[in-house]
mmCIF file of C-alpha atoms in Angstrom:
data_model
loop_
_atom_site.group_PDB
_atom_site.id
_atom_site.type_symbol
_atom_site.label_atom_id
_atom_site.label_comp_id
_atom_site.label_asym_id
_atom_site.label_seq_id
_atom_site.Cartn_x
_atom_site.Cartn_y
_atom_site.Cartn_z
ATOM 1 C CA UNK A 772 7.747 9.215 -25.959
ATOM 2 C CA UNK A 773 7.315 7.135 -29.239
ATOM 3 C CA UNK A 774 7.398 3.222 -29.748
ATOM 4 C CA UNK A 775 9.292 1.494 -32.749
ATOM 5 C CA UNK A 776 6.833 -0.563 -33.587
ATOM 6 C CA UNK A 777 8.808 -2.345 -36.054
ATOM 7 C CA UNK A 778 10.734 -5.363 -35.785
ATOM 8 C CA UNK A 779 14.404 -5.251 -35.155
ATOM 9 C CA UNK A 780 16.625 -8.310 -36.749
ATOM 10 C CA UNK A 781 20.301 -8.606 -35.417
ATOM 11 C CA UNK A 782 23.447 -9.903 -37.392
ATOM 12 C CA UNK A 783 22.730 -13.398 -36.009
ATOM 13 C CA UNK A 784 19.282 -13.135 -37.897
ATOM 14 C CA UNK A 785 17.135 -13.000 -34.768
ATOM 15 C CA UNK A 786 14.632 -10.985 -34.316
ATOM 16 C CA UNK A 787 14.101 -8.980 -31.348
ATOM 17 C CA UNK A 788 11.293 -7.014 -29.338
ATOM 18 C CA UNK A 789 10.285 -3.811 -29.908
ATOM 19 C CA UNK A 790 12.013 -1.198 -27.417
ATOM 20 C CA UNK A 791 10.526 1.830 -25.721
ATOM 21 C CA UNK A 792 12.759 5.079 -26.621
ATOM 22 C CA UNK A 793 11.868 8.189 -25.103
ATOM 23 C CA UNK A 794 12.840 11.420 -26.767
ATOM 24 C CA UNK A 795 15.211 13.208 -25.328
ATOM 25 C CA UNK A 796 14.991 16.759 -23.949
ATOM 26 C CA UNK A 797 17.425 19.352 -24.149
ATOM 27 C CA UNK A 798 17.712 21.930 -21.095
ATOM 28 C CA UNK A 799 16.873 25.498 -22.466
ATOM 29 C CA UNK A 800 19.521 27.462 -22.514
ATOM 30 C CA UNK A 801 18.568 30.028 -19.079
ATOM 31 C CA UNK A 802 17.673 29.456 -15.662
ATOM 32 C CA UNK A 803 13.894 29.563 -15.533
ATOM 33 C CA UNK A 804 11.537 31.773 -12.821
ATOM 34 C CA UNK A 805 9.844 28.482 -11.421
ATOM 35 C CA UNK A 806 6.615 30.865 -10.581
ATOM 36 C CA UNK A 807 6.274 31.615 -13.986
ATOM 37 C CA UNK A 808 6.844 27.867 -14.977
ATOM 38 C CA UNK A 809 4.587 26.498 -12.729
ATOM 39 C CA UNK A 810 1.552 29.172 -14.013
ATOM 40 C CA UNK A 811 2.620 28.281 -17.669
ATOM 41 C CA UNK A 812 1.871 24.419 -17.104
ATOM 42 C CA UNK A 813 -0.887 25.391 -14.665
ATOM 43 C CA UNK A 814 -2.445 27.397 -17.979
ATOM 44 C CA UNK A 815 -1.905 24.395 -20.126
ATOM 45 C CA UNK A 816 -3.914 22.119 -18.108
ATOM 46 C CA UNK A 817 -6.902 24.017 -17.638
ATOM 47 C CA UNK A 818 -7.301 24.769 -21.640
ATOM 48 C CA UNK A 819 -7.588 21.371 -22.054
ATOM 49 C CA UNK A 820 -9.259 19.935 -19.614
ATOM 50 C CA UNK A 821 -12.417 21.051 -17.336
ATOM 51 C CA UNK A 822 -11.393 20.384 -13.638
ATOM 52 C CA UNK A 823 -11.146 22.436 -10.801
ATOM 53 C CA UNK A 824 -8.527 25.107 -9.431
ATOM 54 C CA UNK A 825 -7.454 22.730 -6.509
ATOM 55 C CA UNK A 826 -6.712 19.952 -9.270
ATOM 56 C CA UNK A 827 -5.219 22.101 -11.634
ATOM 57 C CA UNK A 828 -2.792 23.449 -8.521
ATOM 58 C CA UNK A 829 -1.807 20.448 -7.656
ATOM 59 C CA UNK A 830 -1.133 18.378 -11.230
ATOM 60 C CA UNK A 831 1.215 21.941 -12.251
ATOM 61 C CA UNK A 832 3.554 21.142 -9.483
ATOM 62 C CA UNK A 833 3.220 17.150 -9.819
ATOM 63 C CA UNK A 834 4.492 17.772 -13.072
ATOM 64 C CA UNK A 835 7.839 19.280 -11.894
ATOM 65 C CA UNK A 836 7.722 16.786 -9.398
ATOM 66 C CA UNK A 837 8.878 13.721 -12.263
ATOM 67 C CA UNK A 838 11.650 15.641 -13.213
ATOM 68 C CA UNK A 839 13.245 15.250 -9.531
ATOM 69 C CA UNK A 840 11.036 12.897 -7.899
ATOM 70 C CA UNK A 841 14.228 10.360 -6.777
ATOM 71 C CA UNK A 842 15.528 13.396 -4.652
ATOM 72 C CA UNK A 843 12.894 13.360 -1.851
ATOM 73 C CA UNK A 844 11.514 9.953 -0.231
ATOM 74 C CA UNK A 845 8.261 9.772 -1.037
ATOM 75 C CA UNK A 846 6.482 10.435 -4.991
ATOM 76 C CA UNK A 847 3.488 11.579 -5.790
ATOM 77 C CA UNK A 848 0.755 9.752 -7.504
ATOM 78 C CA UNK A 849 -2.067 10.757 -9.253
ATOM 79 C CA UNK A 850 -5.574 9.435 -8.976
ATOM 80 C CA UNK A 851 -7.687 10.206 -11.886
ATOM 81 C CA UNK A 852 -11.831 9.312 -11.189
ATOM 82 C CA UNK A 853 -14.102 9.740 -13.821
ATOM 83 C CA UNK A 854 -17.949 9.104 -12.781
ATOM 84 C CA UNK A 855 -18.674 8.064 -16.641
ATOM 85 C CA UNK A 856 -17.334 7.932 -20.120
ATOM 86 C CA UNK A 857 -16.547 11.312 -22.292
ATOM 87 C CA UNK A 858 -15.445 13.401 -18.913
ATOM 88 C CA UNK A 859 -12.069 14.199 -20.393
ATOM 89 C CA UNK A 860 -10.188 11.178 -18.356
ATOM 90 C CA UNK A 861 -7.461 10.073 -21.478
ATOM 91 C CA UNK A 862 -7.481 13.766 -22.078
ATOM 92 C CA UNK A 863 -6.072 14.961 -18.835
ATOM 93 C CA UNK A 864 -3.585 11.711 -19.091
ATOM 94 C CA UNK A 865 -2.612 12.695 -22.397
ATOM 95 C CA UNK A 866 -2.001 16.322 -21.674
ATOM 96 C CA UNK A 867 0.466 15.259 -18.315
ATOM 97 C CA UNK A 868 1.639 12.718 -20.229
ATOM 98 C CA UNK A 869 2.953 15.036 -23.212
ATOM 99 C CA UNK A 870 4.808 17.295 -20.225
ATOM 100 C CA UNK A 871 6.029 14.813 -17.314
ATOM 101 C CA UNK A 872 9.878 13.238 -17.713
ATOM 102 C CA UNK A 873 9.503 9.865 -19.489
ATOM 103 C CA UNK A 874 6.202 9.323 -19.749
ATOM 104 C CA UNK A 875 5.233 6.054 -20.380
ATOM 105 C CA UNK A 876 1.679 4.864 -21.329
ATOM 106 C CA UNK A 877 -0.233 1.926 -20.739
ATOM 107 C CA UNK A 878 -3.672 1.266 -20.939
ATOM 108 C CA UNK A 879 -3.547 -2.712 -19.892
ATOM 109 C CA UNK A 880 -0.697 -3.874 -17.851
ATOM 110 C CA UNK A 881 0.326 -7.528 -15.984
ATOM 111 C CA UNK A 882 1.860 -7.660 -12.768
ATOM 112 C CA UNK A 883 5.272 -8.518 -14.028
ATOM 113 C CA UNK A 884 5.089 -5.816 -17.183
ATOM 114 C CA UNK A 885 4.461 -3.341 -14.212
ATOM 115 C CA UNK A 886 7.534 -3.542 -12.223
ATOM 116 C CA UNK A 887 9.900 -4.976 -15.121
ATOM 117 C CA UNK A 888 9.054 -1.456 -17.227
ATOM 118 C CA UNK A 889 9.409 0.642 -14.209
ATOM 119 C CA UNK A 890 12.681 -1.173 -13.237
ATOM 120 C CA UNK A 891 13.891 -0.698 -16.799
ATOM 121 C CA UNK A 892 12.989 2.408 -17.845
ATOM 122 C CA UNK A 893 12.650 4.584 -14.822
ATOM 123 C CA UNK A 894 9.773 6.199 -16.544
ATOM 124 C CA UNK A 895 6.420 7.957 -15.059
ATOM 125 C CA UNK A 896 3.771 5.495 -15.639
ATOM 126 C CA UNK A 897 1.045 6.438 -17.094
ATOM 127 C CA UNK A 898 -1.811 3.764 -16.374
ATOM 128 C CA UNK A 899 -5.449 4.059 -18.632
ATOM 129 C CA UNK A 900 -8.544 2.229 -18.165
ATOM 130 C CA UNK A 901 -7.373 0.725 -15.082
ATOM 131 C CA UNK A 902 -10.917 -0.034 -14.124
ATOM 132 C CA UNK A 903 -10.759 -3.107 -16.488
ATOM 133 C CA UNK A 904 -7.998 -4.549 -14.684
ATOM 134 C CA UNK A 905 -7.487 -3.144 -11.325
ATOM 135 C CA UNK A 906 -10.257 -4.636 -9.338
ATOM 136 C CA UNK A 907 -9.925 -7.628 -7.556
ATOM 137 C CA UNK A 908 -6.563 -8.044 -8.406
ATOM 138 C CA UNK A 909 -4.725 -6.887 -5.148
ATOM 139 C CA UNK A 910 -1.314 -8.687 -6.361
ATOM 140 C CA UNK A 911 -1.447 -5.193 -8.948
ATOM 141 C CA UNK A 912 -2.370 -2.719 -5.789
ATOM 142 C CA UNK A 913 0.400 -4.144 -3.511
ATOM 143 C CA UNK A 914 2.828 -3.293 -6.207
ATOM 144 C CA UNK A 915 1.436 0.292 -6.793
ATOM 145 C CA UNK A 916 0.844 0.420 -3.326
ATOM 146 C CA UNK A 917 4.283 -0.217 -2.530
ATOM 147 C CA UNK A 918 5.906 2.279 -5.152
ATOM 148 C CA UNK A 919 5.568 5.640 -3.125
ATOM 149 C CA UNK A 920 8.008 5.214 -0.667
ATOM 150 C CA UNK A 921 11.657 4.287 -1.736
ATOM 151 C CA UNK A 922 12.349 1.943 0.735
ATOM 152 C CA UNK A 923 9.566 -0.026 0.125
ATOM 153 C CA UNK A 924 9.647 0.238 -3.628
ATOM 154 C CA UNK A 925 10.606 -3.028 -4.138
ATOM 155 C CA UNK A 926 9.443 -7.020 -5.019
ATOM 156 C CA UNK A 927 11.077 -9.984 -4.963
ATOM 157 C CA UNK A 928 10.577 -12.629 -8.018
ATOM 158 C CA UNK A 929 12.380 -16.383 -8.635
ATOM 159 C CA UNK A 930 14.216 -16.161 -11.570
ATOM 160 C CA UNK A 931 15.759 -19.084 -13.621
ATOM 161 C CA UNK A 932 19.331 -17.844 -14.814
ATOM 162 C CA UNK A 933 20.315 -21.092 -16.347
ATOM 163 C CA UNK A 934 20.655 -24.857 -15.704
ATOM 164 C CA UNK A 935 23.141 -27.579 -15.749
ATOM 165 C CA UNK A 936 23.224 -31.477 -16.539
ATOM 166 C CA UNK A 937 23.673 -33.698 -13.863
ATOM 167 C CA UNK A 938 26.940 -35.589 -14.276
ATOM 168 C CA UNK A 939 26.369 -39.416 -16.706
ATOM 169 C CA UNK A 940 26.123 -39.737 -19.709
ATOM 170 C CA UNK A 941 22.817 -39.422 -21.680
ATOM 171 C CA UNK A 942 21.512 -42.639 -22.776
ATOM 172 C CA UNK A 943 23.245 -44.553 -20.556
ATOM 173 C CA UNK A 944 21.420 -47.980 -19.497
ATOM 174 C CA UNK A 945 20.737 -46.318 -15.750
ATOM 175 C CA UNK A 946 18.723 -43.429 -17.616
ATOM 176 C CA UNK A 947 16.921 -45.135 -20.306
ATOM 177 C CA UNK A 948 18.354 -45.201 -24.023
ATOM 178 C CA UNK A 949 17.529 -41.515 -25.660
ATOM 179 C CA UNK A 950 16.228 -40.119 -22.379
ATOM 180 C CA UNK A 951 18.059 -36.752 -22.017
ATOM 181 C CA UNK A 952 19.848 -36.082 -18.781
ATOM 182 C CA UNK A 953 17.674 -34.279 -15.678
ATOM 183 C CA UNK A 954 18.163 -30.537 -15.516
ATOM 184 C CA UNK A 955 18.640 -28.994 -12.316
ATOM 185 C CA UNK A 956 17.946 -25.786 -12.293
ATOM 186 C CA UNK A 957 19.824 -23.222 -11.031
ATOM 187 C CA UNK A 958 17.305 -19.975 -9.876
ATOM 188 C CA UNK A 959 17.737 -17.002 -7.802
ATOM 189 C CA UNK A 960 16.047 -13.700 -6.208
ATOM 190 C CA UNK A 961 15.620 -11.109 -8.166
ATOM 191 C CA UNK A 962 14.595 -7.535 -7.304
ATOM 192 C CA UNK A 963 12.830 -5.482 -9.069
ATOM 193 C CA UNK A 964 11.762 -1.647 -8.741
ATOM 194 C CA UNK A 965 8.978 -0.175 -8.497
ATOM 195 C CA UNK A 966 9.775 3.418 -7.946
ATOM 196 C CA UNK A 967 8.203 5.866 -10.037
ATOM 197 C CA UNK A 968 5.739 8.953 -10.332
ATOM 198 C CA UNK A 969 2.111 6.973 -11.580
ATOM 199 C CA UNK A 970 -0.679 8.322 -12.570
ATOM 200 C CA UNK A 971 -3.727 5.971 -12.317
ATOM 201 C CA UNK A 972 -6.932 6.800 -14.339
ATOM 202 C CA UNK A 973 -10.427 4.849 -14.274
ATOM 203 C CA UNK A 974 -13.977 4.963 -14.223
ATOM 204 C CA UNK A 975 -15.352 4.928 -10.771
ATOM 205 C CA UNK A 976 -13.262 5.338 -7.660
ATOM 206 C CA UNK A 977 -10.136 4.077 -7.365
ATOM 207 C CA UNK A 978 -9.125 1.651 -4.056
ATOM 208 C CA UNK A 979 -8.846 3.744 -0.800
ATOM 209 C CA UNK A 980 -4.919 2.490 -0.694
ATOM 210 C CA UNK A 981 -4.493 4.307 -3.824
ATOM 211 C CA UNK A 982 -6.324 7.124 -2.867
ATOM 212 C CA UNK A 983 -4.609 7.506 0.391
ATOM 213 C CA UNK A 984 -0.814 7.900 -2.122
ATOM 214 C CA UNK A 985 -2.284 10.184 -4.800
ATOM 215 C CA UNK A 986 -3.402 13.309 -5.696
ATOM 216 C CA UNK A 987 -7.269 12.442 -6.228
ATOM 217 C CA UNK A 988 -8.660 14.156 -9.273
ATOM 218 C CA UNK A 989 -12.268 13.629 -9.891
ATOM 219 C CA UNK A 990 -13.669 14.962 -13.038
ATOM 220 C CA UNK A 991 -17.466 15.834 -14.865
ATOM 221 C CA UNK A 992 -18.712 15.836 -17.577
ATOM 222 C CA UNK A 993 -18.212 19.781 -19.067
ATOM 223 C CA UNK A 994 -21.028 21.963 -20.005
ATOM 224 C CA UNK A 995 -21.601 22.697 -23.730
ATOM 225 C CA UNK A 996 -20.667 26.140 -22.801
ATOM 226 C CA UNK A 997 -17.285 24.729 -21.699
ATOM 227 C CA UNK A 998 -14.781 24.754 -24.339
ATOM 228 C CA UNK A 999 -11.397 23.568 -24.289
ATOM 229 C CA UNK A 1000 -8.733 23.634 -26.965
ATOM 230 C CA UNK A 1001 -7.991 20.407 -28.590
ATOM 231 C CA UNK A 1002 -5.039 17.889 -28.013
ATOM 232 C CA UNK A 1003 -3.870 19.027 -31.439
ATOM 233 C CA UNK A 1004 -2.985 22.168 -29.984
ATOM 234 C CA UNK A 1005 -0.851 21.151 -27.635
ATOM 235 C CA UNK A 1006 2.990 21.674 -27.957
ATOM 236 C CA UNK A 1007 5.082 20.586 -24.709
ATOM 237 C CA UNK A 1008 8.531 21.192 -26.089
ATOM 238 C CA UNK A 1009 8.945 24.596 -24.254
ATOM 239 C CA UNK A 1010 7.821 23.623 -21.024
ATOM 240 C CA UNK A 1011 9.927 20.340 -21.268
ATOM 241 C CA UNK A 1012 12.964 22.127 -22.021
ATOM 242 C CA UNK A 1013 12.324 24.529 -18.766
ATOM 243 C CA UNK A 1014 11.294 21.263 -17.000
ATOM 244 C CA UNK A 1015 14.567 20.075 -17.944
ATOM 245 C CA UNK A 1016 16.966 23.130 -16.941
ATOM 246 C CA UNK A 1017 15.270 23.295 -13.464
ATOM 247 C CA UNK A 1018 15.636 19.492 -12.581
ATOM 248 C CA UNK A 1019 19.808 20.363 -13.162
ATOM 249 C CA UNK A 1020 19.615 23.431 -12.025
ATOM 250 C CA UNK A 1021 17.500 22.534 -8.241
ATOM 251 C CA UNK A 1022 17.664 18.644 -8.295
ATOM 252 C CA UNK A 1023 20.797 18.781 -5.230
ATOM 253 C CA UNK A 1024 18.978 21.341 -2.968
ATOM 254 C CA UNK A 1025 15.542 19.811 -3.519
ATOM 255 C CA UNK A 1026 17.103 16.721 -1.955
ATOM 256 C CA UNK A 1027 18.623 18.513 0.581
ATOM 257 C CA UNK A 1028 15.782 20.337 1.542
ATOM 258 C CA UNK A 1029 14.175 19.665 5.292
ATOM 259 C CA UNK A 1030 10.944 17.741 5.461
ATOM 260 C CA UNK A 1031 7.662 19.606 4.769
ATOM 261 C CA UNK A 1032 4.619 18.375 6.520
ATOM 262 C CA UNK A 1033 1.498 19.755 5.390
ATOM 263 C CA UNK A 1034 -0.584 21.743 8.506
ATOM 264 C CA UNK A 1035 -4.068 20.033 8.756
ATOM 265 C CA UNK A 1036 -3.174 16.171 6.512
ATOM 266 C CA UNK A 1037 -3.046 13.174 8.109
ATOM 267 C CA UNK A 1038 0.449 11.795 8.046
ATOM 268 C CA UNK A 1039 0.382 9.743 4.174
ATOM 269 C CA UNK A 1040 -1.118 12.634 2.505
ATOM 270 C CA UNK A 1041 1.745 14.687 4.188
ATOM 271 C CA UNK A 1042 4.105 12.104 2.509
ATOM 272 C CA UNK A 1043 2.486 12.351 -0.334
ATOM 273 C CA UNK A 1044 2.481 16.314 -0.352
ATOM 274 C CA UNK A 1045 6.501 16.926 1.020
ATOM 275 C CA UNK A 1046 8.344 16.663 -2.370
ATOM 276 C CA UNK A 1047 5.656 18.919 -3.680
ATOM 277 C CA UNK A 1048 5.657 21.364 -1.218
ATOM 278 C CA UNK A 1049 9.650 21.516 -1.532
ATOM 279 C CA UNK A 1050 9.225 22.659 -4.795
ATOM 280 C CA UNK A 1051 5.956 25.116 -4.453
ATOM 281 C CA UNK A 1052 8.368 26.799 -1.510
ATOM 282 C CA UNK A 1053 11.338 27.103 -4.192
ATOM 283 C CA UNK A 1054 8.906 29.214 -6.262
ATOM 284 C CA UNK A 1055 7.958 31.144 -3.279
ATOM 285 C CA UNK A 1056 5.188 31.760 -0.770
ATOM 286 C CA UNK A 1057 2.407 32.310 -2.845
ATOM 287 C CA UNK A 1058 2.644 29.275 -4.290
ATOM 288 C CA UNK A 1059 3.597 27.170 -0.998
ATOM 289 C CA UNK A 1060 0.050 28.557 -0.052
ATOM 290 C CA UNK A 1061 -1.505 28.483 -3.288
ATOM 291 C CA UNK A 1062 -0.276 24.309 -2.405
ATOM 292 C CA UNK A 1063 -1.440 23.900 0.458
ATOM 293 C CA UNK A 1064 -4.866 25.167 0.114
ATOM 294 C CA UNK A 1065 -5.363 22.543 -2.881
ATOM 295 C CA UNK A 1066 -3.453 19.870 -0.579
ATOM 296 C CA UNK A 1067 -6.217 20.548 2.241
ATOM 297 C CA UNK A 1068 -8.957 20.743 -0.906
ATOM 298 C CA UNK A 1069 -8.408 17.058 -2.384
ATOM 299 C CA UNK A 1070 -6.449 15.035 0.063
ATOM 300 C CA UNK A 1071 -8.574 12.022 1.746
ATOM 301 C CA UNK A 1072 -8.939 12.443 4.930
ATOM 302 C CA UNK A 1073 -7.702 15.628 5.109
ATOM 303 C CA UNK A 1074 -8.296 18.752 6.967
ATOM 304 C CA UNK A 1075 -9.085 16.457 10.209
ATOM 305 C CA UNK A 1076 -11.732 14.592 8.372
ATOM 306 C CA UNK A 1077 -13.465 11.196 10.224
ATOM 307 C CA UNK A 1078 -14.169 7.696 9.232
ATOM 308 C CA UNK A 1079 -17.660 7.935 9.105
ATOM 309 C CA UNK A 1080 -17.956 4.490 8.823
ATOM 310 C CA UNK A 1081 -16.234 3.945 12.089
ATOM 311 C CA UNK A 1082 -17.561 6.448 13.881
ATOM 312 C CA UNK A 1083 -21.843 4.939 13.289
ATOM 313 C CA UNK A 1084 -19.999 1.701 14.693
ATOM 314 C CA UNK A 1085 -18.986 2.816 17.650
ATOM 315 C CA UNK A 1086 -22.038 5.270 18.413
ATOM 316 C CA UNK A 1087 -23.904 2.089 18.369
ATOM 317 C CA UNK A 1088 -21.810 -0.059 20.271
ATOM 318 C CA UNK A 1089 -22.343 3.016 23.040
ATOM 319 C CA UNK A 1090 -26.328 2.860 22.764
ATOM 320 C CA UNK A 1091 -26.110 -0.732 23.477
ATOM 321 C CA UNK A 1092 -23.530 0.048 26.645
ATOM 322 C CA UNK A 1093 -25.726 2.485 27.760
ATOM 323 C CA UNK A 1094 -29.305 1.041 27.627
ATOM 324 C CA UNK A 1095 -28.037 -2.856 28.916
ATOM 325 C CA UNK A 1096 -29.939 -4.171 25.799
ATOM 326 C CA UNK A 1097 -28.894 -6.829 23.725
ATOM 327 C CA UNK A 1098 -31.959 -6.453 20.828
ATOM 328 C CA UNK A 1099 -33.002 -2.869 19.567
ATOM 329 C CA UNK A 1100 -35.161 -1.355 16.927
ATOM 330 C CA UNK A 1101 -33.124 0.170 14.272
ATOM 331 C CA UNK A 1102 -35.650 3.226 14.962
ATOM 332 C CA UNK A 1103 -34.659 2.947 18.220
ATOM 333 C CA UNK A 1104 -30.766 3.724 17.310
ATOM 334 C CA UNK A 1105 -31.900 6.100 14.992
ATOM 335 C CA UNK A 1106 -33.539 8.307 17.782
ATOM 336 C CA UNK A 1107 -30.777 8.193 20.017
ATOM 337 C CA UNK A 1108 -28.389 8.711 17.493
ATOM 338 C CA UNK A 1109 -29.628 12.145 16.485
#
């Protein structure tokens, strides 16, 4: 993806905003082994970035999944958590970036930039830094939030399309010499999309509801003894084309394809998981296993996991059942606790 970041003037002398234009790709030529595509993008990933087998797994097939990701019902998001600075989080964007289907990148974003590019551009979003902007603004997470599922994948905004004069005549004696007609004007709903593979990256965790749509990659720092080839290195082109050739080649039977749910995830990571697994079982079972095991591996609350949180609640609420008191030492709890 490049941006003409130059200034466009029309025959009428006006001048216009700079558009987005994403490069086009050109199928390769031959059918590609999708076992052997998946490794190959698998093998880019880890020699640029340090992260582990699960993530690596996972982010191969995600990759894929933007080249067909409006044949299943659900996409895939990605959920990129770095603890600190220098852990290779704009690295790991920038490598997905250079092989996804229309990436587009943004490290700040509004509200209304959000769905307007996405309704535009159909792209996969590509969101940096989002810990500068994300928190607290929960207008932005209901958006993302709502972007997974394509039902949902939708907001409403007023929109002004025009207006029109009352009927009189301006500068009559009723409306005031020189005082220029009122304006009614004349708005509408308008819907907007917001359907489209994401990938989220920031420092710290991102919000659970983000969490609970993504594939959650957390990242460290590397050991010195950890090297990794530079971005420089990397040349996409190949895998883009092959990319290319098996979204026309499998796009109609990936959307016919029966719903996968995940053994052992709770029922959004199973969303989240189904267009993935579609595609790990086209490329046969060792990688529908090879899937799963990293689905189990990184999914929240996967794998049959609790709510902690919940769970000390209601312990406690039972201790005070049990013993008839309405005061009690927190050593008290503790004891009968464990």
């Amino acid at each position: 993806m490049k941006n003409q970041n130059h200034m466009v003037i029309n025959e009428k002398n006006e001048i216009q905003n700079p558009t987005v234009v994403f490069e086009p790709v050109t199928p390769c030529p031959d059918p590609v082994n999708l076992a052997e595509l998946l490794a190959e993008i698998e093998t880019v990933i880890k020699k640029h970035v340090v992260l582990n087998d699960a993530a690596a797994t996972a982010l191969a097939v995600w990759v894929l999944h933007t080249y067909v990701y409006e044949s299943r019902d659900t996409v895939a998001y990605v959920a990129i958590e770095s603890p600190e600075k220098r852990c290779g989080k704009t690295t790991l964007l920038s490598v997905l970036a250079a092989m996804a289907n229309k990436p587009l990148i943004a490290s700040n974003v509004t509200v209304g930039a959000l769905f307007c590019a996405i309704d535009t551009c159909r792209p996969t979003l590509f969101i940096d830094e989002a810990d500068t902007f994300l928190a607290g603004n929960s207008t932005m997470r209901g958006v993302i939030n709502s972007g997974n599922t394509w039902r949902t994948a939708y907001v409403l905004r007023l929109a002004k399309s025009k207006s029109q004069q009352r009927p009189g005549k301006q500068g009559s004696d009723q409306e005031g010499a020189g005082s220029p007609s009122p304006r009614v004007p004349d708005s509408g709903l308008q819907r907007y999309s917001c359907w489209c593979p994401k990938v989220i990256a920031m420092i710290g965790k991102v919000p659970d509801t983000i969490a609970d749509r993504s594939i959650v990659v957390p990242l460290v720092r590397k050991l010195t003894a950890e090297i990794r080839a530079p971005l420089a290195e990397l040349n996409p082109a190949v895998i883009k084309a092959k990319c290319a050739r098996f979204a026309l080649d499998e796009a109609q039977k990936i959307a016919r394809h029966n719903k996968i749910r995940g053994e052992g995830l709770n029922d959004r990571a199973a969303d989240t998981f189904d267009p993935l697994y579609v595609i790990a079982r086209l490329a046969g079972k060792e990688w529908e296993e090879k899937l799963h095991a990293a689905a189990l591996a990184i999914s929240p609350g996967s794998g049959g996991s609790k709510n902690t949180a919940a769970e000390l609640l209601l312990d406690i609420f039972s201790i005070f059942l049990s013993t008839g008191k309405t005061k009690i030492f927190t050593r008290t709890l503790v004891d009968n606790i464990y």
